[in-house]
Coordinates of C-alpha atoms (C1' of nucleotides) in Angstrom, one line a residue:
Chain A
X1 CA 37.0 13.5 -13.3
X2 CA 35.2 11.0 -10.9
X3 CA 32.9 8.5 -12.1
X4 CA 30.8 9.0 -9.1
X5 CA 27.8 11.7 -9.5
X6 CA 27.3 13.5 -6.5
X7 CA 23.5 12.2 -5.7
X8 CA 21.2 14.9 -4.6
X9 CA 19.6 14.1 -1.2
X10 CA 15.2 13.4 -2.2
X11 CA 13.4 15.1 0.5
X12 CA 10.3 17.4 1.2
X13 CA 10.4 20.6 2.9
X14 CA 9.5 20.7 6.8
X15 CA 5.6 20.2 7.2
X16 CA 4.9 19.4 3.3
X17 CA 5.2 15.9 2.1
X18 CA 4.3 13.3 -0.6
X19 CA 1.1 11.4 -1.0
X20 CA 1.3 8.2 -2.4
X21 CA -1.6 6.4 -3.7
X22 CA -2.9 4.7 -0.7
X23 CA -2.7 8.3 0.8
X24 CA -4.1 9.8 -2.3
X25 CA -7.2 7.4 -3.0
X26 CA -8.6 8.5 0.7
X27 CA -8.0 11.7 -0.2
X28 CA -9.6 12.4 -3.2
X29 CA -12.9 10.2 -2.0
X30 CA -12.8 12.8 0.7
X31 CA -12.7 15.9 -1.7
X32 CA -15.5 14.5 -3.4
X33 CA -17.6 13.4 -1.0
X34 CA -17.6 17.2 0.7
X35 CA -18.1 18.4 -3.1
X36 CA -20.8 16.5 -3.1
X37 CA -22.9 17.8 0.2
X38 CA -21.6 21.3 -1.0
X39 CA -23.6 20.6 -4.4
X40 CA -26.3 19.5 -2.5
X41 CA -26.7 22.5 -0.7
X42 CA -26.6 25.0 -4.2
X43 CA -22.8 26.0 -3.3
X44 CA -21.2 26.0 -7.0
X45 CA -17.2 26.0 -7.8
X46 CA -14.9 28.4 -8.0
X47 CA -10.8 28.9 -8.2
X48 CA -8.7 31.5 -7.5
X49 CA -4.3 31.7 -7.7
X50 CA -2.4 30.6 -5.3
X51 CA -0.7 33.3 -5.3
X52 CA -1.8 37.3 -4.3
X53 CA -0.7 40.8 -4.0
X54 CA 0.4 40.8 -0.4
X55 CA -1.7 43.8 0.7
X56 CA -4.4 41.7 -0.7
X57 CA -4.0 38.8 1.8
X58 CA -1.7 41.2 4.8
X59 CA -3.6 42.4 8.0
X60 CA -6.9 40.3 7.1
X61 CA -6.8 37.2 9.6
X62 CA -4.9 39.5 12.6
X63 CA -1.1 39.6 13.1
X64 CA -0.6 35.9 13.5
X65 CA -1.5 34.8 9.8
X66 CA 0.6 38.2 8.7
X67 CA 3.6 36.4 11.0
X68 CA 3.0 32.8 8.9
X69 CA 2.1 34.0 5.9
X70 CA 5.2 33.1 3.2
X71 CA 6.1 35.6 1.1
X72 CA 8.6 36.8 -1.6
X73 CA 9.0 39.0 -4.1
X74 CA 8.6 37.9 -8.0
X75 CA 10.5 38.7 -10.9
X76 CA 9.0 41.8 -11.7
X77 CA 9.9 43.1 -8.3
X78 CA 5.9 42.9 -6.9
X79 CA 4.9 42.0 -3.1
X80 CA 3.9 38.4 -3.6
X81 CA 1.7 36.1 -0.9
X82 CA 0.9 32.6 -0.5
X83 CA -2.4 32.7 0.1
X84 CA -2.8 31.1 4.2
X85 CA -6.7 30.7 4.0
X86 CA -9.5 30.8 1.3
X87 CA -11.2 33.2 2.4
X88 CA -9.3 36.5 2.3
X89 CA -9.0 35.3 -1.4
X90 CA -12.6 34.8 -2.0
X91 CA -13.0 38.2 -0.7
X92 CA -11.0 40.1 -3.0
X93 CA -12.7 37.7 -5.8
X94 CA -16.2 38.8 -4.5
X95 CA -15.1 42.1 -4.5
X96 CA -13.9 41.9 -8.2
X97 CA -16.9 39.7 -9.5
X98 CA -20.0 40.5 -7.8
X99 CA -21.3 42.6 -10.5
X100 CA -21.3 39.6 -13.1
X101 CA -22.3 36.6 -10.3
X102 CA -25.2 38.6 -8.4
X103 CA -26.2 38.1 -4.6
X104 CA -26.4 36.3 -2.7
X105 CA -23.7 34.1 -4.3
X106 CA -22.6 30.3 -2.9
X107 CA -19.7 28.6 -3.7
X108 CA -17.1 25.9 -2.6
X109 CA -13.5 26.0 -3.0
X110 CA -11.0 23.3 -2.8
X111 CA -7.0 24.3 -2.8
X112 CA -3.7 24.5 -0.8
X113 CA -2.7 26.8 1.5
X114 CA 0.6 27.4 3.1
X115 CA 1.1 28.7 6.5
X116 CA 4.6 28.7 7.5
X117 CA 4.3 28.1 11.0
X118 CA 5.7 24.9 13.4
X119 CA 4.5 21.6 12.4
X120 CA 2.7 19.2 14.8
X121 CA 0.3 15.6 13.8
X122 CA -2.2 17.3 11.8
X123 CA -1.2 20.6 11.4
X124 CA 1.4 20.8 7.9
X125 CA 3.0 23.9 6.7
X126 CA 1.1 23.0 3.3
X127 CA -2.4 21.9 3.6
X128 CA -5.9 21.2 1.6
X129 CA -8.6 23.5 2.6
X130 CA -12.1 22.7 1.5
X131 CA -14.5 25.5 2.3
X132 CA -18.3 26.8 1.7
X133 CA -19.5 30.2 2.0
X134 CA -22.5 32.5 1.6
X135 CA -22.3 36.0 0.4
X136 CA -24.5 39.0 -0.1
X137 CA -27.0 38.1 2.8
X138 CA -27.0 39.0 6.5
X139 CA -29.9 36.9 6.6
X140 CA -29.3 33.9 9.9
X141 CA -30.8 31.6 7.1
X142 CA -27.5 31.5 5.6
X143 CA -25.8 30.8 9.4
X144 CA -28.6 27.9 10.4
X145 CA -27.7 26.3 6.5
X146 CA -23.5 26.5 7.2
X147 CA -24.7 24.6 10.8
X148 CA -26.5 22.3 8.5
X149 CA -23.8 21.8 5.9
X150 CA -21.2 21.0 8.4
X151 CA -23.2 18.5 10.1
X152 CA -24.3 16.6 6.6
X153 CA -20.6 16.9 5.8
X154 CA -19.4 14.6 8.6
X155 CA -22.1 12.6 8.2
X156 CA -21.0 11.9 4.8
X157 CA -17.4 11.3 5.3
X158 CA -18.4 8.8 8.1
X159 CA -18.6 10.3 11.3
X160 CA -21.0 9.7 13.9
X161 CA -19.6 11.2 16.8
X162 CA -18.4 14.7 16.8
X163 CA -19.5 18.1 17.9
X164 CA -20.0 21.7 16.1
X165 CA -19.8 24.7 18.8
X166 CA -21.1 27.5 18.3
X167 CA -20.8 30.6 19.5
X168 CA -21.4 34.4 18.4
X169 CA -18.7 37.5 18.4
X170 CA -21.2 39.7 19.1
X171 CA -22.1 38.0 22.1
X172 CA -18.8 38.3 23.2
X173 CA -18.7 42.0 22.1
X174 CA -21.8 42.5 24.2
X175 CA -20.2 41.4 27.3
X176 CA -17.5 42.9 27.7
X177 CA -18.8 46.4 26.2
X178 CA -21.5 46.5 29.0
X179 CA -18.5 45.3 31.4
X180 CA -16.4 48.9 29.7
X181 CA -14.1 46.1 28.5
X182 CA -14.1 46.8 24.8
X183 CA -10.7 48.3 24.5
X184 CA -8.9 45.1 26.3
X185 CA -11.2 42.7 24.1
X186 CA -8.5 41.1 22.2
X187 CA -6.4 40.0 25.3
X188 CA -9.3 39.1 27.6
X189 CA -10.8 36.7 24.6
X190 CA -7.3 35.0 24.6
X191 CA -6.8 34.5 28.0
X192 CA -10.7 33.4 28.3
X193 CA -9.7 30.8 25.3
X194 CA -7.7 29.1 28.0
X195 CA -10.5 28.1 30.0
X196 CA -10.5 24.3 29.2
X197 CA -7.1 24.2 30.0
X198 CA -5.4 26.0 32.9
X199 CA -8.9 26.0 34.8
X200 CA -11.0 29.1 36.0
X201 CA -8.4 29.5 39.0
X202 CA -5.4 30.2 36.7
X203 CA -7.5 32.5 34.0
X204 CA -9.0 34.6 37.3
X205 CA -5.4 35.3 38.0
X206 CA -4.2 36.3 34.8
X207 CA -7.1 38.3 34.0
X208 CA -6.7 40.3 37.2
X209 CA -2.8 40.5 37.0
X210 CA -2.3 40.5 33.8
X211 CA -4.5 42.2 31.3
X212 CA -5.8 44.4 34.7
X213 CA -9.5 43.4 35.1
X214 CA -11.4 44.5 38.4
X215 CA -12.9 41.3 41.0
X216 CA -16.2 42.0 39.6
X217 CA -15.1 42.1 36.0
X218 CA -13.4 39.1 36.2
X219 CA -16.3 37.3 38.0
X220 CA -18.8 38.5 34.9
X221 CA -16.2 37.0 32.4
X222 CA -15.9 33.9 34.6
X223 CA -19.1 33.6 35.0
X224 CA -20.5 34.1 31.4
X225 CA -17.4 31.4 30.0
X226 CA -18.4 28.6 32.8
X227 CA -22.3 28.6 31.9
X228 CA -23.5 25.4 30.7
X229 CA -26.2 23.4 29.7
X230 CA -28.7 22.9 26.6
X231 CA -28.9 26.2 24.3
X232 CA -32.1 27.3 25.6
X233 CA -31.2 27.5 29.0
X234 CA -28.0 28.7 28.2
X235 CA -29.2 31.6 26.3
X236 CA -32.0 32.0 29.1
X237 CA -29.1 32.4 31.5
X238 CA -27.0 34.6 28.7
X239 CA -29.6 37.0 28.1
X240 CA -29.2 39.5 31.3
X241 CA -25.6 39.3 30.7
X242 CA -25.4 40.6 27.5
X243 CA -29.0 43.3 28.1
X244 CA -26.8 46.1 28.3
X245 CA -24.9 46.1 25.0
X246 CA -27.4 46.4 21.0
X247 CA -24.9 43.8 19.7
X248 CA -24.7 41.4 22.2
X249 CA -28.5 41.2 22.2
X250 CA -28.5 40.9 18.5
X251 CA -25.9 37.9 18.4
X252 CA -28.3 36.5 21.6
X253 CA -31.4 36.5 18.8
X254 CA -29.0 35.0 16.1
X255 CA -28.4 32.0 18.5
X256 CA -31.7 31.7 19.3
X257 CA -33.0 31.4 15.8
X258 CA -29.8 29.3 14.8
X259 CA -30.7 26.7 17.3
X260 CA -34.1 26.8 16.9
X261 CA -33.7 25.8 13.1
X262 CA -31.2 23.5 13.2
X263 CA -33.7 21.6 15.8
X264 CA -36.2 21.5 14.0
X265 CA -34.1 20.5 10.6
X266 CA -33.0 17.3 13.1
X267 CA -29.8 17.6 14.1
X268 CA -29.3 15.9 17.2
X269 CA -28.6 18.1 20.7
X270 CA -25.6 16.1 21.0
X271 CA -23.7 17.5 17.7
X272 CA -24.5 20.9 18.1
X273 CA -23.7 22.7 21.5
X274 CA -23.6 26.4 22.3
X275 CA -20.0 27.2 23.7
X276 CA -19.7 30.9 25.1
X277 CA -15.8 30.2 25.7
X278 CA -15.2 29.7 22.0
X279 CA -13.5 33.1 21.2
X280 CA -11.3 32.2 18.5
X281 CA -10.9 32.5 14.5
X282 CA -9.2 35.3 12.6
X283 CA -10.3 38.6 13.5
X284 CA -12.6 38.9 10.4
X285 CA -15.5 37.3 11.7
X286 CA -18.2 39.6 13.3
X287 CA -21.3 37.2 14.1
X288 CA -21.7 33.5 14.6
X289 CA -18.8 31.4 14.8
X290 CA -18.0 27.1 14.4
X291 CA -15.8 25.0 15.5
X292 CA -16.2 21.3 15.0
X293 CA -14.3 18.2 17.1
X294 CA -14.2 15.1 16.8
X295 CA -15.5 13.3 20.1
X296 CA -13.0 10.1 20.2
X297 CA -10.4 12.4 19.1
X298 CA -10.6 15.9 20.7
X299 CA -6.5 16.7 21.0
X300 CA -6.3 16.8 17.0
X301 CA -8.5 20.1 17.1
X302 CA -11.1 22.4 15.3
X303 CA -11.5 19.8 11.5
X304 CA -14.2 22.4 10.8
X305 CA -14.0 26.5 11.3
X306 CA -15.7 29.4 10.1
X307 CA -18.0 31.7 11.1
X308 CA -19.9 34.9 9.7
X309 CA -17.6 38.0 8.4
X310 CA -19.7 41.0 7.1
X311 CA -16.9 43.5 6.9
X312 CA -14.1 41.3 5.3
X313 CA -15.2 42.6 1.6
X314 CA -15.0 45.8 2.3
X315 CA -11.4 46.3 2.2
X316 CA -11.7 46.0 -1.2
X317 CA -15.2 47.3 -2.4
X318 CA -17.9 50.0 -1.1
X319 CA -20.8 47.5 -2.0
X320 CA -21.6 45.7 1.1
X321 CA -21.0 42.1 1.2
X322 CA -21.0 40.1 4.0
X323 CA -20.5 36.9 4.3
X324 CA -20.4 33.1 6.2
X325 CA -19.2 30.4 5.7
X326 CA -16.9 27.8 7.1
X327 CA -13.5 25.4 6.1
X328 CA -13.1 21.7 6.1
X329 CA -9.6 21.1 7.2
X330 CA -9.1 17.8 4.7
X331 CA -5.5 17.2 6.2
X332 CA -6.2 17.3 9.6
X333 CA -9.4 15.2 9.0
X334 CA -7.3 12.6 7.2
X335 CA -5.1 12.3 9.8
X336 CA -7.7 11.6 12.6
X337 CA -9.3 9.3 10.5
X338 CA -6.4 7.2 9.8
X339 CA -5.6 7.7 13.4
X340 CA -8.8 6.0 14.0
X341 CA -8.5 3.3 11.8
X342 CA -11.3 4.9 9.4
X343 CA -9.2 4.5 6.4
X344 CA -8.5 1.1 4.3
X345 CA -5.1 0.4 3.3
X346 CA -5.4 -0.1 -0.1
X347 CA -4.3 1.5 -3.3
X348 CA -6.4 0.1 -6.5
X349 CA -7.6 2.7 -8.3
X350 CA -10.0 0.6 -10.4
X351 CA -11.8 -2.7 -9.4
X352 CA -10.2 -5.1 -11.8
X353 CA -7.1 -6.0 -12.9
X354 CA -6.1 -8.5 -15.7
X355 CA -2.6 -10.2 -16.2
X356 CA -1.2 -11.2 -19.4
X357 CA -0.1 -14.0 -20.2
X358 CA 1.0 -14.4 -23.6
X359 CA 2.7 -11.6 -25.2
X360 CA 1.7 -12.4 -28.8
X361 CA -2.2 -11.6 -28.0
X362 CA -1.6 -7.9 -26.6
X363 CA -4.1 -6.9 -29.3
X364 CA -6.8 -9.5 -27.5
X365 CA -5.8 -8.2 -24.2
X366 CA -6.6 -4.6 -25.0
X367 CA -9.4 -5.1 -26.6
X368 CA -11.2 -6.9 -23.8
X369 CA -10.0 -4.7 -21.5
X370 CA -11.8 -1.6 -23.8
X371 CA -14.9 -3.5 -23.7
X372 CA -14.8 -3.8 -20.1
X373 CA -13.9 -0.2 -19.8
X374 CA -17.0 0.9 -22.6
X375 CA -19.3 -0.8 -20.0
X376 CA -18.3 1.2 -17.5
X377 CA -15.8 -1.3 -15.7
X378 CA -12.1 0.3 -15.0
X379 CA -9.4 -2.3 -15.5
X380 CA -6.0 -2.2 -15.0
X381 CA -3.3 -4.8 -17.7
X382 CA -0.6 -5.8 -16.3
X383 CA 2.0 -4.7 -19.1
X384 CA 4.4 -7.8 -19.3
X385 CA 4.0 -11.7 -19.5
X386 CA 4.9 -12.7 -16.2
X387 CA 4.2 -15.7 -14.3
X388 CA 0.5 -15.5 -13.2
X389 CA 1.5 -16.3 -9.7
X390 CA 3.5 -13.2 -9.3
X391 CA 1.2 -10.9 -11.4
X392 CA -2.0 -12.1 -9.0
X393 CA 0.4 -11.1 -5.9
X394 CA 1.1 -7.4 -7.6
X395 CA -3.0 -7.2 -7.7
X396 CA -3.3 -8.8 -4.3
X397 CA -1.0 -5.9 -2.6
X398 CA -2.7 -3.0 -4.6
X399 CA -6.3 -4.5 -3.4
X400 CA -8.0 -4.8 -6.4
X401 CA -11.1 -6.8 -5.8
X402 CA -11.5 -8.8 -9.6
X403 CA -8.9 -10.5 -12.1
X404 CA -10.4 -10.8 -15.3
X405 CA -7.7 -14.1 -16.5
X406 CA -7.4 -15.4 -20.1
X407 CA -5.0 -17.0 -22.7
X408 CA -5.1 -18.6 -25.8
X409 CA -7.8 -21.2 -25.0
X410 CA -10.2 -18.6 -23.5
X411 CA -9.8 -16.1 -26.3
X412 CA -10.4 -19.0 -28.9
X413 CA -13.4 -20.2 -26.8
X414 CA -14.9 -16.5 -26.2
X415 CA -14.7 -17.0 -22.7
X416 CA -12.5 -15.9 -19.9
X417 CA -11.8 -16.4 -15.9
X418 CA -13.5 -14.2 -13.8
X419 CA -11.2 -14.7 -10.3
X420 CA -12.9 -12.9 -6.9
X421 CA -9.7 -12.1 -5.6
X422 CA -11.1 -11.7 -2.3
X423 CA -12.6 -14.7 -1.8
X424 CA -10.1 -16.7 -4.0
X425 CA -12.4 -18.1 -6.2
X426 CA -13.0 -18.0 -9.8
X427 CA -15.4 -18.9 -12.2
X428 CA -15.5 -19.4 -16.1
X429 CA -17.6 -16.7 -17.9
X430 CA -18.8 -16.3 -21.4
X431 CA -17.0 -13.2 -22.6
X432 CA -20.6 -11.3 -23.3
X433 CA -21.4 -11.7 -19.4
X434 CA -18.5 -10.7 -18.0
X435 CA -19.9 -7.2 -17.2
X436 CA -22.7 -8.3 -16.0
X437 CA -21.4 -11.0 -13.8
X438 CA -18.6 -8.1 -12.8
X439 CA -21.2 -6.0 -12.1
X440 CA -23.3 -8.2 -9.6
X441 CA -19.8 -9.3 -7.5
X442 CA -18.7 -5.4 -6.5
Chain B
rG1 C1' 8.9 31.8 17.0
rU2 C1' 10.2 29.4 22.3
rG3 C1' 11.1 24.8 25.1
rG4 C1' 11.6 19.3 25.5
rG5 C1' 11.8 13.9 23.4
rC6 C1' 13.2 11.0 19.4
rA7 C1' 16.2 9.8 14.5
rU8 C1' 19.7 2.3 13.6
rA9 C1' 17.6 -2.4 6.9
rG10 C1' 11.4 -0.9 2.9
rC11 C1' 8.4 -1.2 8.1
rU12 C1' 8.4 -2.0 13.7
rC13 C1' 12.4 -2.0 16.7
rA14 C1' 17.0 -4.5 19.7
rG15 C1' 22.0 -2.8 20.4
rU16 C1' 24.6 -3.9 27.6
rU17 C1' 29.4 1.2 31.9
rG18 C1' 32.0 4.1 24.3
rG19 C1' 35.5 -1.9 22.6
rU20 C1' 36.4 -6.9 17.2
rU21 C1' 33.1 -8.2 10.5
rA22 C1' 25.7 -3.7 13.5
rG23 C1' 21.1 -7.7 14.8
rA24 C1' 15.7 -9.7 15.0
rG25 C1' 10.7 -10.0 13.2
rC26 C1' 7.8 -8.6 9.2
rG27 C1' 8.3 -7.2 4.1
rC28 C1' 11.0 -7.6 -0.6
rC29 C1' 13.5 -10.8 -4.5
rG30 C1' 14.7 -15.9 -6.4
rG31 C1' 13.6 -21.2 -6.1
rA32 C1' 10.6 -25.8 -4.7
rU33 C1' 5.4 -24.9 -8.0
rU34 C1' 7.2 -23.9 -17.2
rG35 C1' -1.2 -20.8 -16.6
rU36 C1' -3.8 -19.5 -10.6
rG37 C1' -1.2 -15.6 -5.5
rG38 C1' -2.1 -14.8 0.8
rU39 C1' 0.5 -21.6 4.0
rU40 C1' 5.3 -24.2 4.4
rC41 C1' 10.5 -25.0 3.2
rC42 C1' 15.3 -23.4 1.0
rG43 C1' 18.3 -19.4 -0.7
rG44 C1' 19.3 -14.1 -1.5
rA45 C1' 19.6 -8.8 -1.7
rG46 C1' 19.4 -4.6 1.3
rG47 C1' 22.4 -0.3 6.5
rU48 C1' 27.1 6.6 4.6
rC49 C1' 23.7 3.8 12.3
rG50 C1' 19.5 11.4 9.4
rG51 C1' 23.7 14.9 7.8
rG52 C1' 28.4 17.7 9.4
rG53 C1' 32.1 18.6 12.9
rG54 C1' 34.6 17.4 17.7
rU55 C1' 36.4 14.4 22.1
rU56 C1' 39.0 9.5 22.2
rC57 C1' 43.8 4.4 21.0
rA58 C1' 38.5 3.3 19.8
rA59 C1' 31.8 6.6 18.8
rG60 C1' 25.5 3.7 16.7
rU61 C1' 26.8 4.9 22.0
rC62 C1' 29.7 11.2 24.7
rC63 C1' 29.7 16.9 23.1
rC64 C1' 28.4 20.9 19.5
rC65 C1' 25.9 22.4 15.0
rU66 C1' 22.3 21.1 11.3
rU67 C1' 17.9 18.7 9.1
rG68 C1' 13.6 15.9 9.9
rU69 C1' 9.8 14.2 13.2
rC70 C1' 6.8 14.0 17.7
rC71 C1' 5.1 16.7 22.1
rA72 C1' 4.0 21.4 24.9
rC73 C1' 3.4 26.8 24.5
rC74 C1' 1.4 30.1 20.8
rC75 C1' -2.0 30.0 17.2
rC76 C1' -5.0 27.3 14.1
rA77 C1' -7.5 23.4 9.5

RNA sequence: GUGGGCAUAGCUCAGUUGGUUAGAGCGCCGGAUUGUGGUUCCGGAGGUCGGGGGUUCAAGUCCCCUUGUCCACCCCA
């Protein structure tokens, strides 16, 4: 037959892709860094399949996430999910756990989901979701402290402009029930959502045409979405809006204590605005709600979500169990922040790298190397004797920031070159300061 | 899922009303420089013009399908 192999074409699937390293190294440093507040704040870890029972993950974030969710069925002929969020799974895990872990229980979770749905810049069919959540406890403490993480959290990675809005459902709920608007809730929060964008003109229209809202209906809604100002005075104004309706006075109070604390904990007015048009989320949540944007880079979206949810659980347990919390959309995050030049383009995974040389002294070579690596310095050895020039060009493009450089002479001599690579400057060391003197240049 | 714009070398892009062997810059590889790289000079490799089909004497250029990507809607991280 032919000597020529048909080649099989290397791709990815449409919105999941490849990370190479100087993709990766950003990455992970994010991961860790919102691990790190999540510590800080007594969250612990957990993990949880990929994979569910669909009617464990079906009719839990509304009928969009049903319409996006992938889905097959396995080899034993069972209704299989990707999971599209982590917190339907969490729920079920609550659920299933509870008794062993006790309440109120705190954890992180960091994983994929998959939403099959139309890809645009920062939104992926296959993305890294990094959220926190508080169970067992209605108590607003838990709310203020998700506030709190989420404004440490883009502290951390960086950020010093940005926004969390927050809102409450039960606000919302309280509206419209004293307006006899409950039953049309759904499409009068959707069409409200639009606010920012078509203008109060084109959402008066459509509220009255469309989902069939009286003048005076629509002028409530109007008016309640277009209130601005600082919380107080926004919840001042709020307050007769809402007097008609137990829940919407009970999300008013949650507010109210929510901004009070996260005053006084010092976050600045500026990162933290009360939003009365922010209606959106998956149907779960039931109280407070966050969305976070980025001020230099609004269009990219939400990088931060969640919101309280005190009846997700009990779709799969009587105990009572609710719950808030919120997700850190990594991917999207990542792709703002390269979009605002926050990230370095570089790919060294350790600080120092060190060429060989001769071929005859690999034993030398990796044992100086482990010695540098017992004192806690990484190091990478180039694995063939090239010439130096090239193998200082291979470290150059990979950014590490040290070459650790010896041959015969130095080994003989116990000494070595220790070359800034940065700076382009090297000095001779005395092998037993090399750590030291490694130490003091990163 | 609906609508629109893109798709040419590793990267960023040129490519005239369809017309001979498809170009540039940067990058990459080799040499000048047999143990010290980012400059300079010389040389070199690399392209099924995303894929498939069609119209035509002739298609990177026109038409259809398909895949990917970007944008808007929808929704969301």
């Amino acid at each position: 037959m032919s000597s020529k192999k048909q080649l099989i074409q290397p791709r990815t699937l449409k919105g999941f892709r490849d990370f190479l390293p100087a993709a990766m190294i950003p990455r992970e440093r994010l991961i860790d860094t919102a691990k790190g507040v999540y510590r800080s704040f007594g969250f612990s870890p957990i993990d949880t399949p990929s994979l569910e029972y669909t009617e464990v993950l079906l009719g839990k974030g509304g009928a969009e996430t049903d319409k996006q969710m992938y889905r097959f069925t396995d080899h034993g002929g069972r209704d299989v999910g990707m999971r599209f969020d982590l917190t339907v799974p969490f729920a079920r895990f609550a659920a299933q756990h509870i008794g062993t872990l006790g309440t109120p229980f705190k954890r992180y979770h960091v994983g994929p989901v998959w939403r099959g749905e139309n890809t645009q810049r920062g939104r992926y069919r296959e993305f890294i979701q990094c959220d926190f959540d508080t169970i067992g406890t209605t108590s607003t403490t838990s709310d203020v402290e998700a506030a709190l993480v989420i404004h440490e959290l883009f502290r951390a990675i960086g950020f010093e402009r940005f926004t969390i809005r927050i809102n409450d459902r039960r606000l919302l709920t309280g509206l419209l029930e004293s307006l006899d608007l409950l039953e049309q809730q759904t499409s009068v929060l959707r069409v409200l959502d639009k606010l920012d964008k078509a203008g109060p003109g084109a959402v008066a229209s459509e509220l009255k045409d469309g989902v069939g809202l009286s003048e005076a209906q629509v002028s409530a809604v109007l008016e309640f979405a277009q209130l601005e100002g600082s919380p107080a005075a926004l919840l001042e104004a709020i307050e007769p809006l809402v007097r008609g309706a137990e829940v919407g006075l009970a999300g008013h109070s949650g507010l109210a204590t929510l901004f009070e604390a996260a005053t006084a904990a010092g976050v600045p007015a500026e990162r933290i605005k009360l939003d009365p048009s922010i209606a959106r989320g998956l149907d779960y949540y039931t109280g407070a709600i966050f969305e976070t944007f980025l001020d230099d880079l609004p269009g990219i979206g939400s990088c931060c979500s969640g919101g309280r949810y005190d009846d997700l659980a009990t779709l799969y347990t009587k105990q009572d169990l609710p719950g808030v919390g919120a997700s850190l959309g990594v991917d999207r995050l990542l792709a703002a922040m390269e979009e605002l030049g926050m990230i370095e383009a570089q790919s060294a995974p350790c600080p120092v790298f060190m060429p060989m040389l001769e071929k005859d002294r690999l034993g030398d070579y990796l044992a100086l190397a482990r010695e540098l690596r017992a004192a806690g310095v990484g190091v990478e050895l180039y694995p063939e004797p090239r010439k130096l020039g090239a193998q200082l060009k291979y470290a150059d493009r990979r950014g590490f920031a040290l070459a650790v450089i010896a041959g015969s002479s130095e080994f003989e001599s116990g000494t070595c070159q220790l070359k800034d690579l940065r700076a382009k400057e090297g000095v001779e060391v005395a092998r037993g300061d090399l750590a030291a003197r490694i130490g003091e240049l990163l």
